[in-house]
mmCIF file of C-alpha atoms in Angstrom:
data_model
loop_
_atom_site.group_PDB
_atom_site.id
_atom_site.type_symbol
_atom_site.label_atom_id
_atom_site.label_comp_id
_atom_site.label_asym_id
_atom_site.label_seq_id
_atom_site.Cartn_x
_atom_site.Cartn_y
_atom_site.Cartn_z
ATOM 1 C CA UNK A 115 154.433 268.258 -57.256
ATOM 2 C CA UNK A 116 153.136 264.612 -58.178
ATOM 3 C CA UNK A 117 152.320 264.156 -62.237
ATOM 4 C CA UNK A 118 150.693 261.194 -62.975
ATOM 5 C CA UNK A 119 150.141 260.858 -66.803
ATOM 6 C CA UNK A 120 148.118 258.137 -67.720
ATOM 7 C CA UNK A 121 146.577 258.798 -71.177
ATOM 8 C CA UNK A 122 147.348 260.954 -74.707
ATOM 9 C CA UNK A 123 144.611 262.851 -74.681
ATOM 10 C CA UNK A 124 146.253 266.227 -73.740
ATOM 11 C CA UNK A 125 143.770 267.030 -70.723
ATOM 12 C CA UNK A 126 145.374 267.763 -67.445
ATOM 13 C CA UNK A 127 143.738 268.299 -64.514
ATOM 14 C CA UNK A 128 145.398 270.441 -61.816
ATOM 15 C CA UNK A 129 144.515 270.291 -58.481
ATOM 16 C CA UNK A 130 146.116 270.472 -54.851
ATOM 17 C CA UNK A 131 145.415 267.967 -52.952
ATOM 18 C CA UNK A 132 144.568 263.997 -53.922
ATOM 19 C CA UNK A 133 141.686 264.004 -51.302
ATOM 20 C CA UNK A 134 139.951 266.688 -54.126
ATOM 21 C CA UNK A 135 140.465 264.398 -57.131
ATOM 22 C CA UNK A 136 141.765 261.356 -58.172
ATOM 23 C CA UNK A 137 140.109 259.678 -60.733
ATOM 24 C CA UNK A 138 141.959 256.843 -62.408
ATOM 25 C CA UNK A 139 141.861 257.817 -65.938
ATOM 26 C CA UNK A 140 143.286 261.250 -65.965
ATOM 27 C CA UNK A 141 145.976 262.453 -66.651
ATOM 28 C CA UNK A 142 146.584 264.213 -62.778
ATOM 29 C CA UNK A 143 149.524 267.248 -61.465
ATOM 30 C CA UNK A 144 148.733 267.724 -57.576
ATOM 31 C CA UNK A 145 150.690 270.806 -56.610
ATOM 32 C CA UNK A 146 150.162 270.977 -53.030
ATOM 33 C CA UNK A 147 148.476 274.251 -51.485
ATOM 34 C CA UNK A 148 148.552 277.942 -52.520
ATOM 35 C CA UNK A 149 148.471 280.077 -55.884
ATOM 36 C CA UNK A 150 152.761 279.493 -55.645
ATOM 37 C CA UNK A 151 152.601 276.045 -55.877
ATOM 38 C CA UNK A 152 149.607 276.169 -58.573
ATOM 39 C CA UNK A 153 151.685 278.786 -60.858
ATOM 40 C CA UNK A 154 154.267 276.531 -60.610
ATOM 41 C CA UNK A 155 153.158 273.665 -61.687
ATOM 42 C CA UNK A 156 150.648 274.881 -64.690
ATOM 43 C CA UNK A 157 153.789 276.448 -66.239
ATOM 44 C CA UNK A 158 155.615 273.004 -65.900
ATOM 45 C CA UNK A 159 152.700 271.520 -67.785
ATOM 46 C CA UNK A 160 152.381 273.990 -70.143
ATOM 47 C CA UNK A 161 156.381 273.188 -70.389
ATOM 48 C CA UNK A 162 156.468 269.683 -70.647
ATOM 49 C CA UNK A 163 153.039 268.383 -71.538
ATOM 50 C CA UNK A 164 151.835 270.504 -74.507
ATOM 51 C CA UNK A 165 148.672 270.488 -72.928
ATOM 52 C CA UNK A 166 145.816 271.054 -75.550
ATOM 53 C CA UNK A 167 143.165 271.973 -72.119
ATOM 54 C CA UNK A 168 144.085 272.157 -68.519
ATOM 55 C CA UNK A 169 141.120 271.849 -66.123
ATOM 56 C CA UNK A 170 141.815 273.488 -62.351
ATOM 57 C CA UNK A 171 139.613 271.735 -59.764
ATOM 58 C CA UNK A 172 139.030 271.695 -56.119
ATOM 59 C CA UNK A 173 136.730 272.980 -53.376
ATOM 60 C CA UNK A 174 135.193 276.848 -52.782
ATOM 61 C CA UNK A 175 133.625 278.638 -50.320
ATOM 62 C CA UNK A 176 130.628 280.978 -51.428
ATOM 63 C CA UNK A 177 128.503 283.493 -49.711
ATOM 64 C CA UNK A 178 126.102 283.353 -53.029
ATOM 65 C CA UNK A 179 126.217 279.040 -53.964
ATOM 66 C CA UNK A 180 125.002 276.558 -51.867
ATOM 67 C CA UNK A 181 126.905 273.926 -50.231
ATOM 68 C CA UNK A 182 127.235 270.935 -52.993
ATOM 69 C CA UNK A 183 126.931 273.139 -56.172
ATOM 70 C CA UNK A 184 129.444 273.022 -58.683
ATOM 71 C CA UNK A 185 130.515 276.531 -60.169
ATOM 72 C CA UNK A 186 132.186 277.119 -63.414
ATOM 73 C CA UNK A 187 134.543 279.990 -62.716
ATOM 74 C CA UNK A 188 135.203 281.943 -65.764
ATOM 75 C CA UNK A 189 136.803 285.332 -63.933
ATOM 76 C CA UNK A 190 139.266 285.486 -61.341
ATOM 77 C CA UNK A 191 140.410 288.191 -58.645
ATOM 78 C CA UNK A 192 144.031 287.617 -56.964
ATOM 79 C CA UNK A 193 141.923 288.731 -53.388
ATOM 80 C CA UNK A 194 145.110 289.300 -51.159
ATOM 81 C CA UNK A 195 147.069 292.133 -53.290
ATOM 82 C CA UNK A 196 146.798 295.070 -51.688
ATOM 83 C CA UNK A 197 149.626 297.407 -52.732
ATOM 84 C CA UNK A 198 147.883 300.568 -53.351
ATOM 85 C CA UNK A 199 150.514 301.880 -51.251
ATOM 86 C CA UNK A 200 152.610 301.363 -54.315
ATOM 87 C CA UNK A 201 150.292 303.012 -56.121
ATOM 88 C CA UNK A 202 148.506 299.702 -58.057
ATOM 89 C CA UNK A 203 145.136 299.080 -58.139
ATOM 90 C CA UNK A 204 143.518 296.523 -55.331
ATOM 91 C CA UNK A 205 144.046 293.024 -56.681
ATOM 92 C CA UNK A 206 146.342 293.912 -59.285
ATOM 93 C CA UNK A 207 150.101 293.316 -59.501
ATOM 94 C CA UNK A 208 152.562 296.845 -59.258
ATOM 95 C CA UNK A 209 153.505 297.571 -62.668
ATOM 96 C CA UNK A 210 151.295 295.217 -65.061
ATOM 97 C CA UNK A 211 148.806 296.544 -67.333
ATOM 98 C CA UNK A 212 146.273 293.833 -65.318
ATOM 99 C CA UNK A 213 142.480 294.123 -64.630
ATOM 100 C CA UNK A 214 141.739 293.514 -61.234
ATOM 101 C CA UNK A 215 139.757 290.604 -62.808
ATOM 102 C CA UNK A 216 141.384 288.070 -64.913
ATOM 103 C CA UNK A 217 138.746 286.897 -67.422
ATOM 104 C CA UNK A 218 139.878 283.459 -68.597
ATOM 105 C CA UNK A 219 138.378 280.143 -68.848
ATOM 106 C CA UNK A 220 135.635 278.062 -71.279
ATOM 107 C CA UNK A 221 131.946 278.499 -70.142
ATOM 108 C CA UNK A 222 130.214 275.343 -69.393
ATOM 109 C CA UNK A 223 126.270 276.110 -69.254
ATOM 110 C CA UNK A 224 125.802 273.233 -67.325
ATOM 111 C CA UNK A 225 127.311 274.962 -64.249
ATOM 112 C CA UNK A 226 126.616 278.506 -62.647
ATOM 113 C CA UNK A 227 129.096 280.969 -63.886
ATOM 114 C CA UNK A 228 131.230 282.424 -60.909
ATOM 115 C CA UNK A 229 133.593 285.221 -60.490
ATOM 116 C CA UNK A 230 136.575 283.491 -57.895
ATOM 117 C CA UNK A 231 138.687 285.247 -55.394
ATOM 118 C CA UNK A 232 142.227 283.356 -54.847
ATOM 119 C CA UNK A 233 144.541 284.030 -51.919
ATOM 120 C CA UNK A 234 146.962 282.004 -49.701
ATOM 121 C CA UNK A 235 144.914 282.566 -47.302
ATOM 122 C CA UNK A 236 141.910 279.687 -46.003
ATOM 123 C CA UNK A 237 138.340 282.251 -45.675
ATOM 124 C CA UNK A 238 136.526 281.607 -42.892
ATOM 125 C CA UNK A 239 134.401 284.176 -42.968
ATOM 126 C CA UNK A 240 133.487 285.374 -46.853
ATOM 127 C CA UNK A 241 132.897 288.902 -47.503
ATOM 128 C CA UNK A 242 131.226 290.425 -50.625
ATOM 129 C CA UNK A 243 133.747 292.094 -52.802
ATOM 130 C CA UNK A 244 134.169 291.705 -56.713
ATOM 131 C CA UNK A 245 133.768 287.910 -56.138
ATOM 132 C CA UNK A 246 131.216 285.403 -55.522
ATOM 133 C CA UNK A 247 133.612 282.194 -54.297
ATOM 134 C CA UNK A 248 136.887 282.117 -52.689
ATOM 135 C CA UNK A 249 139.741 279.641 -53.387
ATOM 136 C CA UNK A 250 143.346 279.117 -53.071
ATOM 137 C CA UNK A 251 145.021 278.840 -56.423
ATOM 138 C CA UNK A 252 142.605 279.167 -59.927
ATOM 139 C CA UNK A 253 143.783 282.688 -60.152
ATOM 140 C CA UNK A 254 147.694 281.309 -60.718
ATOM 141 C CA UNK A 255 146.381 278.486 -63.139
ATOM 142 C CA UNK A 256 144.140 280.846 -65.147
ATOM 143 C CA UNK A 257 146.734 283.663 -65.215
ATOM 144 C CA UNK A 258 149.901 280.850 -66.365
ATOM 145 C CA UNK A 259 147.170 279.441 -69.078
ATOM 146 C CA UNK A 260 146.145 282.381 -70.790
ATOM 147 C CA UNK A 261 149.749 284.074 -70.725
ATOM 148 C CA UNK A 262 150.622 281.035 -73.198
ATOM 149 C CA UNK A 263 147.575 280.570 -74.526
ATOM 150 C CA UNK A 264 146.736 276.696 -73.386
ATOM 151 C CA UNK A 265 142.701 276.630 -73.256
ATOM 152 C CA UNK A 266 142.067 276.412 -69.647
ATOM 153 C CA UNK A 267 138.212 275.483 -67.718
ATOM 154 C CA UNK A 268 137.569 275.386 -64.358
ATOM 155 C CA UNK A 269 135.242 273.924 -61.567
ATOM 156 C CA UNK A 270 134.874 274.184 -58.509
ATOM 157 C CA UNK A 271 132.364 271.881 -56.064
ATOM 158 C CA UNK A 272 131.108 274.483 -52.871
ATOM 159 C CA UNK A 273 131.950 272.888 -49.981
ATOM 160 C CA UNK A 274 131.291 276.139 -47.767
ATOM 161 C CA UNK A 275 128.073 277.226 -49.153
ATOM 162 C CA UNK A 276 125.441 279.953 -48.815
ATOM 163 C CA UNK A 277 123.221 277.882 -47.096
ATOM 164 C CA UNK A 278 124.047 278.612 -43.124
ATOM 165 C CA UNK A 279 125.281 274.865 -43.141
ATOM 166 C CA UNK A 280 129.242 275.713 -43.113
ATOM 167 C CA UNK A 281 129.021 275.791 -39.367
ATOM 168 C CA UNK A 282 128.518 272.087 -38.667
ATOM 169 C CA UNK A 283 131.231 271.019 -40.910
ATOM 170 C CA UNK A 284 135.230 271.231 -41.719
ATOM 171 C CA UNK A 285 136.337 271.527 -45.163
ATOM 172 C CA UNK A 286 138.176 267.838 -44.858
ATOM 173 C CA UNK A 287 134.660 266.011 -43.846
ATOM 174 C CA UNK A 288 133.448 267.866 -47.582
ATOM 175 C CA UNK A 289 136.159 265.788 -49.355
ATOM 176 C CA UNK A 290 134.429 262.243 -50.562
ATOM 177 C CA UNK A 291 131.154 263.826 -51.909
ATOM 178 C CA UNK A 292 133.499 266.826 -53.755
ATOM 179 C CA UNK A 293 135.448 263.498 -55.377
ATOM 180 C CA UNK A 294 132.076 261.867 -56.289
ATOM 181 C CA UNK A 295 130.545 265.225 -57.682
ATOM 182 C CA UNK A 296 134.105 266.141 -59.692
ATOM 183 C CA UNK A 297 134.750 262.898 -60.875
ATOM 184 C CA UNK A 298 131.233 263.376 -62.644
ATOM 185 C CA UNK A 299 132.034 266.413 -63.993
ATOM 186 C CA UNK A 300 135.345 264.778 -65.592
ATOM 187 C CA UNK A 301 133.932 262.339 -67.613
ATOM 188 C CA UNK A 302 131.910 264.631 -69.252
ATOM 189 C CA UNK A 303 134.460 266.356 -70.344
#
């Protein structure tokens, strides 16, 4: 985990990877890969930081958005618990009183609303279930945020879209324009 704090004004952002996000005015936790990683380090915010928003970040894939649109994920389903064998619900944790989807985060009308799937697993080929995008770690961040109350947004730029073009492309050539497009988003907030 790598916090860089560089203002008061009690915004983080949280996001995995620098090549996602790094502009140089905000206050910046990369956590490195996976909903682990991203649970760990939004508590350690929440800990230290007395955050008065978080903002989670980063890159989706979408059967429903097109490549290049940024989403404003306001719901989240944890897409790779399975324990009904346990007898739990799909997506929700043995023994919690959880939804299978986690409704948490401010709505930004500027953005389409979008129901995310997170798993530690990368999607190649998106299905249809209770979700709309699929990421690796806004479920954690939303879950650690509203379980101590820190108002949370999120947004995520499509970088494997709807529109039949995910085939020509690898997630790391998506990088520089997802930068551009959530470094615009940032300032507005």
């Amino acid at each position: 985990m790598d916090k860089l704090k560089r203002n008061n004004s009690g915004i983080w952002v949280l996001i995995a990877v620098p090549g996602e996000f790094a502009h140089p005015d905000a206050n910046i936790c990369y956590f490195g890969v996976g909903k682990v990683n991203a649970a760990i380090a939004a508590q350690h915010i929440i800990d230290t930081e007395n955050p008065k928003l978080i903002v989670s970040m980063g890159t989706a894939g979408s059967i429903e958005f097109d490549y290049g649109q940024m989403v404003n994920p306001t719901r989240w389903v944890q897409r790779d618990m399975n324990l009904t064998e346990l007898l739990a619900p799909k997506y929700v944790v043995p023994m919690t009183n959880d939804a299978p989807i986690l409704r948490y985060g401010d709505r930004d009308e500027k953005y389409s609303d979008a129901v995310c799937g997170s798993g530690d697993t990368f999607v190649r080929t998106i299905e249809r279930e209770l979700w709309n995008c699929v990421e690796m770690e806004g479920y954690a961040i939303a879950y650690a945020c509203k379980r101590a109350g820190v108002p949370f947004v999120s947004y995520k730029f499509i970088s494997d879209g709807k529109s039949g073009d995910t085939a020509d492309h690898e997630w790391s050539d998506t990088l520089n324009s997802a930068k551009m497009a959530l470094h615009s988003v940032y300032d507005d907030i």
